[in-house]
Short mmCIF file of C-alpha atoms in Angstrom, two decimals:
data_model
loop_
_atom_site.label_atom_id
_atom_site.label_comp_id
_atom_site.label_asym_id
_atom_site.label_seq_id
_atom_site.Cartn_x
_atom_site.Cartn_y
_atom_site.Cartn_z
CA MET L 1 10.96 13.57 8.13
CA ARG L 2 13.47 15.21 5.80
CA LEU L 3 12.70 14.24 2.18
CA LYS L 4 14.98 14.89 -0.78
CA PRO L 5 14.40 17.94 -3.00
CA LEU L 6 12.78 17.13 -6.32
CA ARG L 7 16.00 17.63 -8.28
CA GLU L 8 17.56 14.70 -6.37
CA GLN L 9 14.61 12.32 -6.58
CA VAL L 10 13.65 9.36 -8.72
CA ILE L 11 9.85 9.38 -8.97
CA VAL L 12 7.50 6.63 -10.15
CA ILE L 13 4.18 7.83 -11.62
CA THR L 14 1.38 5.53 -12.78
CA GLY L 15 -1.24 6.74 -15.23
CA ALA L 16 1.34 9.16 -16.62
CA THR L 17 0.10 9.59 -20.19
CA SER L 18 -2.85 11.92 -19.57
CA GLY L 19 -4.46 14.32 -17.12
CA ILE L 20 -2.96 14.68 -13.66
CA GLY L 21 -0.28 12.05 -14.23
CA LEU L 22 0.98 13.70 -17.42
CA ALA L 23 0.98 17.19 -15.90
CA THR L 24 2.83 15.91 -12.83
CA ALA L 25 5.43 14.09 -14.92
CA ARG L 26 6.15 17.18 -16.99
CA MET L 27 6.41 19.45 -13.96
CA ALA L 28 8.55 16.99 -11.99
CA SER L 29 10.95 16.65 -14.91
CA ASP L 30 11.17 20.43 -15.22
CA CYS L 31 12.22 20.47 -11.55
CA GLY L 32 15.05 18.02 -12.26
CA ALA L 33 13.51 14.73 -11.06
CA ARG L 34 14.27 11.49 -12.91
CA LEU L 35 11.11 9.61 -13.81
CA VAL L 36 9.75 6.12 -14.21
CA ILE L 37 6.40 6.53 -15.91
CA ALA L 38 3.85 3.77 -16.35
CA ALA L 39 0.61 3.37 -18.32
CA ARG L 40 -1.08 0.94 -20.71
CA ASN L 41 -0.50 2.99 -23.87
CA GLU L 42 2.95 2.14 -25.28
CA GLU L 43 2.86 4.77 -28.03
CA ALA L 44 1.87 7.52 -25.60
CA LEU L 45 4.55 6.45 -23.12
CA GLN L 46 7.22 6.66 -25.80
CA ALA L 47 6.01 10.13 -26.78
CA VAL L 48 6.19 11.40 -23.17
CA VAL L 49 9.69 9.95 -22.66
CA ALA L 50 10.88 11.52 -25.93
CA GLU L 51 9.41 14.89 -24.91
CA ILE L 52 11.17 14.80 -21.54
CA GLN L 53 14.49 13.69 -23.03
CA ASN L 54 14.33 16.39 -25.73
CA LYS L 55 14.10 18.97 -22.94
CA GLY L 56 17.15 17.53 -21.20
CA GLY L 57 15.30 15.41 -18.66
CA GLU L 58 15.66 11.73 -17.86
CA ALA L 59 12.79 9.23 -17.96
CA VAL L 60 12.05 5.59 -18.67
CA SER L 61 8.69 3.97 -19.31
CA VAL L 62 7.00 0.72 -18.35
CA ILE L 63 3.90 -0.64 -20.09
CA ALA L 64 1.68 -1.72 -17.24
CA ASP L 65 -1.93 -2.27 -16.26
CA VAL L 66 -2.02 -1.38 -12.55
CA GLY L 67 -4.94 -3.77 -12.09
CA ARG L 68 -2.43 -6.62 -12.43
CA GLU L 69 -0.01 -7.08 -9.55
CA ALA L 70 2.67 -8.60 -11.78
CA ASP L 71 2.65 -5.48 -13.98
CA VAL L 72 3.01 -3.21 -10.95
CA ASN L 73 5.96 -5.26 -9.67
CA ARG L 74 7.62 -4.86 -13.08
CA ILE L 75 7.43 -1.07 -12.60
CA LYS L 76 9.32 -1.43 -9.33
CA ASP L 77 11.89 -3.79 -10.84
CA GLU L 78 12.55 -1.49 -13.81
CA ALA L 79 13.03 1.52 -11.51
CA ILE L 80 15.57 -0.42 -9.46
CA ARG L 81 17.32 -1.73 -12.59
CA ARG L 82 17.60 1.66 -14.30
CA PHE L 83 18.13 4.01 -11.35
CA GLY L 84 19.04 1.79 -8.43
CA GLY L 85 15.70 2.52 -6.77
CA PHE L 86 13.23 5.36 -6.28
CA ASP L 87 12.41 7.99 -3.66
CA THR L 88 8.71 8.64 -4.39
CA TRP L 89 5.94 6.41 -5.74
CA ILE L 90 2.76 8.11 -6.97
CA ASN L 91 -0.32 5.89 -7.41
CA ASN L 92 -2.21 8.05 -9.89
CA ALA L 93 -3.90 5.75 -12.43
CA ALA L 94 -7.70 5.82 -12.31
CA VAL L 95 -10.84 5.40 -14.41
CA SER L 96 -14.47 6.34 -13.87
CA ILE L 97 -18.02 5.36 -14.77
CA TYR L 98 -21.06 7.62 -15.07
CA GLY L 99 -24.35 5.86 -14.41
CA ARG L 100 -26.82 4.66 -11.78
CA LEU L 101 -25.60 1.86 -9.55
CA ASP L 102 -28.50 -0.40 -10.55
CA GLU L 103 -27.64 0.05 -14.24
CA VAL L 104 -23.84 -0.25 -14.26
CA SER L 105 -22.78 -3.84 -14.84
CA ILE L 106 -20.99 -5.72 -12.07
CA GLU L 107 -18.21 -6.53 -14.55
CA ASP L 108 -17.60 -2.81 -15.13
CA MET L 109 -17.67 -2.10 -11.39
CA GLN L 110 -15.09 -4.81 -10.75
CA ARG L 111 -12.86 -3.50 -13.53
CA LEU L 112 -13.00 0.01 -12.06
CA PHE L 113 -11.99 -1.35 -8.65
CA ASP L 114 -9.13 -3.30 -10.27
CA THR L 115 -7.64 0.02 -11.40
CA ASN L 116 -8.72 2.53 -8.76
CA PHE L 117 -8.40 0.42 -5.61
CA TRP L 118 -6.31 -2.69 -6.29
CA GLY L 119 -3.91 -0.67 -8.44
CA GLN L 120 -3.15 1.51 -5.43
CA VAL L 121 -2.88 -1.49 -3.12
CA TYR L 122 -0.41 -3.21 -5.47
CA GLY L 123 1.55 0.01 -5.92
CA SER L 124 1.69 0.77 -2.21
CA ARG L 125 2.93 -2.73 -1.37
CA ALA L 126 5.52 -2.69 -4.17
CA ALA L 127 6.81 0.71 -3.06
CA LEU L 128 6.98 -0.31 0.60
CA SER L 129 8.94 -3.47 -0.18
CA HIS L 130 11.65 -1.29 -1.73
CA PHE L 131 11.47 1.44 0.92
CA ARG L 132 11.81 -1.17 3.70
CA ASP L 133 14.97 -2.60 2.14
CA ARG L 134 16.45 0.86 1.55
CA GLY L 135 15.79 2.26 5.02
CA THR L 136 16.11 5.96 4.08
CA PRO L 137 13.29 8.57 4.03
CA ALA L 138 10.87 7.93 1.18
CA LYS L 139 7.45 9.00 -0.04
CA LEU L 140 4.23 7.24 -1.02
CA ILE L 141 1.46 9.32 -2.58
CA ASN L 142 -2.00 7.87 -3.16
CA MET L 143 -4.60 9.66 -5.24
CA GLY L 144 -7.92 9.88 -3.48
CA SER L 145 -10.73 12.34 -4.18
CA VAL L 146 -13.12 14.62 -2.35
CA LEU L 147 -15.61 11.93 -3.39
CA GLY L 148 -13.74 9.63 -1.04
CA GLU L 149 -15.39 11.59 1.78
CA ARG L 150 -18.69 12.67 0.20
CA ALA L 151 -20.22 10.25 -2.31
CA ILE L 152 -22.47 11.59 -5.04
CA PRO L 153 -25.09 10.00 -7.30
CA ILE L 154 -24.24 9.10 -10.92
CA GLN L 155 -20.61 8.43 -9.94
CA GLY L 156 -21.43 6.00 -7.14
CA ILE L 157 -18.94 3.25 -7.94
CA TYR L 158 -16.11 5.76 -8.46
CA SER L 159 -17.00 7.34 -5.09
CA ALA L 160 -16.95 3.89 -3.49
CA SER L 161 -13.48 3.15 -4.91
CA LYS L 162 -12.10 6.40 -3.52
CA HIS L 163 -13.65 5.70 -0.11
CA ALA L 164 -11.81 2.36 -0.23
CA VAL L 165 -8.54 4.08 -1.17
CA ALA L 166 -8.92 6.49 1.76
CA GLY L 167 -9.49 3.64 4.22
CA PHE L 168 -6.59 1.59 2.87
CA THR L 169 -4.22 4.56 2.92
CA GLU L 170 -5.13 5.48 6.48
CA SER L 171 -4.53 1.95 7.75
CA PHE L 172 -1.36 1.54 5.69
CA ARG L 173 0.03 4.80 7.11
CA MET L 174 -0.61 3.69 10.70
CA GLU L 175 1.03 0.30 10.12
CA ILE L 176 4.08 2.00 8.60
CA ASP L 177 4.28 4.31 11.62
CA ALA L 178 3.94 1.37 14.01
CA ALA L 179 6.83 -0.38 12.24
CA GLY L 180 9.00 2.72 12.62
CA LEU L 181 9.73 2.94 8.89
CA PRO L 182 10.87 6.30 7.47
CA VAL L 183 8.07 6.46 4.88
CA SER L 184 5.80 9.50 4.55
CA VAL L 185 2.32 8.69 3.19
CA THR L 186 0.14 11.41 1.66
CA LEU L 187 -3.41 11.14 0.32
CA ILE L 188 -4.21 13.75 -2.35
CA LYS L 189 -7.93 14.58 -2.61
CA PRO L 190 -8.74 16.62 -5.73
CA SER L 191 -12.03 18.39 -6.35
CA ALA L 192 -13.39 18.54 -9.93
CA ILE L 193 -10.38 18.94 -12.23
CA ASP L 194 -10.08 19.87 -15.90
CA THR L 195 -8.63 16.63 -17.26
CA PRO L 196 -9.83 14.07 -19.88
CA TYR L 197 -11.38 12.18 -16.93
CA LYS L 198 -14.96 12.51 -18.25
CA ASP L 199 -13.87 11.73 -21.81
CA HIS L 200 -12.16 8.50 -20.69
CA ALA L 201 -15.02 7.37 -18.44
CA LYS L 202 -17.55 4.74 -19.45
CA ASN L 203 -20.89 6.49 -19.77
CA TYR L 204 -24.33 4.93 -19.16
CA LEU L 205 -26.12 8.29 -19.43
CA ASP L 206 -28.11 9.57 -22.41
CA GLU L 207 -26.07 12.79 -22.39
CA ALA L 208 -22.33 13.36 -22.42
CA PRO L 209 -21.02 13.64 -18.84
CA LYS L 210 -19.21 16.52 -17.19
CA ASN L 211 -17.77 17.40 -13.81
CA PRO L 212 -19.81 19.63 -11.48
CA PRO L 213 -18.41 23.16 -11.19
CA PRO L 214 -16.21 24.77 -10.10
CA VAL L 215 -13.50 22.99 -12.06
CA TYR L 216 -9.82 23.52 -11.26
CA ASP L 217 -6.89 23.48 -13.67
CA VAL L 218 -4.93 20.22 -13.72
CA ARG L 219 -1.71 21.97 -12.70
CA VAL L 220 -3.24 22.96 -9.37
CA VAL L 221 -3.23 19.25 -8.51
CA ALA L 222 0.23 18.65 -9.99
CA ARG L 223 1.71 21.42 -7.83
CA ALA L 224 0.11 19.88 -4.72
CA ILE L 225 1.55 16.46 -5.61
CA LEU L 226 5.05 17.88 -6.09
CA TYR L 227 4.75 19.71 -2.78
CA ALA L 228 3.90 16.39 -1.14
CA CYS L 229 6.99 14.80 -2.73
CA GLU L 230 9.15 17.09 -0.59
CA HIS L 231 7.01 17.49 2.55
CA ASP L 232 5.60 15.11 5.17
CA ARG L 233 1.90 15.88 4.83
CA ARG L 234 -0.88 13.49 5.89
CA ASP L 235 -3.38 14.61 3.24
CA ILE L 236 -3.99 17.51 0.88
CA THR L 237 -7.39 18.58 -0.42
CA VAL L 238 -7.10 20.34 -3.77
CA GLY L 239 -9.81 22.96 -4.25
CA GLY L 240 -11.79 24.82 -1.63
CA ALA L 241 -15.10 23.84 -3.24
CA GLY L 242 -14.58 20.17 -2.45
CA ARG L 243 -13.55 20.99 1.09
CA LEU L 244 -16.71 23.06 1.63
CA ILE L 245 -18.92 20.24 0.35
CA ASN L 246 -17.28 17.75 2.70
CA LEU L 247 -17.52 20.16 5.62
CA ALA L 248 -21.22 20.74 4.97
CA SER L 249 -21.78 16.98 4.73
CA SER L 250 -20.12 16.34 8.07
CA MET L 251 -22.24 19.02 9.75
CA ALA L 252 -25.58 18.24 8.08
CA PRO L 253 -25.35 14.83 6.37
CA ARG L 254 -29.05 14.24 5.73
CA MET L 255 -29.60 17.73 4.33
CA SER L 256 -26.53 17.24 2.14
CA ASP L 257 -28.03 13.99 0.85
CA ARG L 258 -31.18 15.84 -0.21
CA VAL L 259 -29.24 18.64 -1.89
CA MET L 260 -26.96 16.21 -3.72
CA THR L 261 -29.94 14.13 -4.85
CA ARG L 262 -31.51 17.19 -6.46
CA ILE L 263 -28.55 18.95 -8.06
CA MET L 264 -25.79 16.43 -8.76
CA PRO L 265 -27.47 14.44 -11.57
CA TYR L 266 -28.12 17.72 -13.38
CA LEU L 267 -24.62 19.13 -12.77
CA GLN L 268 -22.95 16.00 -14.16
CA GLN L 269 -24.78 15.93 -17.50
CA SER L 270 -24.16 18.23 -20.41
CA ARG L 271 -26.70 19.01 -23.11
CA ASP L 272 -24.66 17.13 -25.69
CA PRO L 273 -25.71 13.63 -26.73
CA ALA L 274 -23.66 10.75 -25.35
CA GLY L 275 -21.01 9.25 -27.58
CA PRO L 276 -20.53 5.52 -28.21
CA ARG L 277 -20.56 3.62 -24.92
CA ASP L 278 -17.57 1.49 -25.93
CA HIS L 279 -15.37 4.57 -26.43
CA ASN L 280 -13.73 4.70 -22.99
CA ASN L 281 -10.53 3.79 -21.17
CA LEU L 282 -12.05 1.32 -18.73
CA TYR L 283 -10.61 -1.83 -20.30
CA ALA L 284 -8.02 -0.45 -22.73
CA PRO L 285 -6.37 2.90 -23.48
CA GLN L 286 -7.83 5.04 -26.24
CA ASP L 287 -7.04 8.77 -26.39
CA ASP L 288 -4.01 9.93 -24.39
CA LEU L 289 -1.38 12.70 -24.30
CA GLU L 290 -3.79 15.43 -23.18
CA GLU L 291 -3.59 17.15 -19.80
CA ARG L 292 -6.91 18.96 -20.14
CA SER L 293 -10.41 18.50 -21.52
CA ASN L 294 -12.72 21.10 -23.08
CA TYR L 295 -14.06 22.97 -20.04
CA PRO L 296 -14.58 26.63 -21.01
CA PHE L 297 -13.26 27.89 -17.66
CA ALA L 298 -11.01 26.31 -15.05
CA LEU L 299 -9.68 27.97 -11.91
CA LYS L 300 -5.91 28.38 -12.19
CA SER L 301 -5.35 28.33 -8.43
CA SER L 302 -7.00 27.47 -5.13
CA LEU L 303 -6.55 29.90 -2.25
CA TYR L 304 -7.72 27.19 0.16
CA THR L 305 -5.09 24.72 -1.04
CA GLN L 306 -2.35 27.33 -1.01
CA ALA L 307 -3.30 28.32 2.52
CA SER L 308 -3.30 24.69 3.68
CA LEU L 309 0.15 24.11 2.19
CA HIS L 310 1.63 27.35 3.52
CA PRO L 311 -0.32 28.15 6.71
CA LEU L 312 2.17 30.66 8.10
CA ALA L 313 2.17 32.64 4.87
CA ALA L 314 -1.63 32.52 4.84
CA VAL L 315 -1.79 33.86 8.40
CA GLY L 316 0.63 36.63 7.45
CA MET L 317 -1.43 37.57 4.39
CA ALA L 318 -4.61 37.56 6.48
CA ALA L 319 -2.96 39.81 9.06
CA VAL L 320 -1.87 42.24 6.35
CA ALA L 321 -5.38 42.23 4.88
CA VAL L 322 -6.91 42.94 8.29
CA ALA L 323 -4.42 45.75 8.91
CA LEU L 324 -5.17 47.31 5.52
CA ALA L 325 -8.91 47.06 6.11
CA ALA L 326 -8.52 48.66 9.54
CA GLY L 327 -6.47 51.45 7.99
CA VAL L 328 -9.14 52.11 5.37
CA ILE L 329 -11.85 52.20 8.04
CA ARG L 330 -9.86 54.67 10.19
CA ALA L 331 -9.17 56.87 7.17
CA ARG L 332 -12.87 56.98 6.31
CA GLN L 333 -13.76 57.81 9.92
CA LYS L 334 -11.39 60.80 9.89
CA LEU L 335 -13.04 62.09 6.74
#
C-alpha cells in the first residue's frame, strides 16, 4: 500500500497536549503535515496550535474527551470541515492507574477503560467511516503497549486495557482486509517511555510511582509513529527491553510470573512520598504541555526498533560488523 509522504498528509492526533502525542504533533508539523489535534485541555490545545503556527505550520484543535463517542465524532467532522478530510488517524490518548487490583475502585477502572479502550474503538470507527467514503490509501494507528502482551502487577488495569486494544486492533485489521479497503492499520507498542505518564496517573501507592527501567526518550516513539504514517507496518515495538520481556514471557511464562511478582512492585515505586491522590488526569486534565518527565536518564534511541524498521540496513550493518571483526581476528593471528 502506497501511503502519502508526511508533507502531503492531514493527521489527526488525540491526546496531543503532552507526552507522546505532543512530541508526535511537533515532529509531524516539522515534516510538513497539517494537523488536527484533540485533547481535553482547551488552554493547552491553543498553546500547541499557536506554537505550530508561529513556526509556519498548520493546525486546528478540537476539545474532546475520547471516552465520549460524540466528542470523537466531532474531531472527525472538524477535520473534514477544515481540511476536506484526513489521511492518518492516531489514537494516542491514554491514562493510567498505579495500585493493586483489589484496591483500585471499579469506578476508576471503568474510567480508565473509557479512555484507553473505548477511546480507541470510537476513534477507529470514526476514522474508518471517513476512509471508507474516500476510498484512497489511508492509515490508522492505535497505541498499544508492551504491557498489552505481558501484564505486570501494580499496573494491572492499564495492562488489561492495552490487552483489549491489541485484540480489538487485530480483529479490526482483519475485517478491514476482508472488506478490501485500502486502510493500513498499525499497533505501536512502546516500552517504558520518559513522558508525564506517571505524573498524570492516579496513584494508590504510598510512594510516588515510576516506570521500570530502562526508560526510552519520548521522541523514539514519535519517530516510530511517523514512520508508520508512511509505511504499511502491522505493528512496531518501541524499545528492545520490552521486546525481550515479552519474548521471555512467551518462552517461560510461569517463571516470568515469578520474576515479575518479585521485582516489578519494587521497580515501579520511587522513594519519594506519594502526592495527593486527586492530583491526576484520570477524570480531568491538570498539567499539560510537557513531553518529558523527570527521569535522570532516558535512552535516546533503540537499536532493536531501528533494526525492525529498517531490516535491510540492519543486515548490512551486521555484515560490516562481522567483516570488521573477522579482519581484526586475522590481523591478530598474523601478529
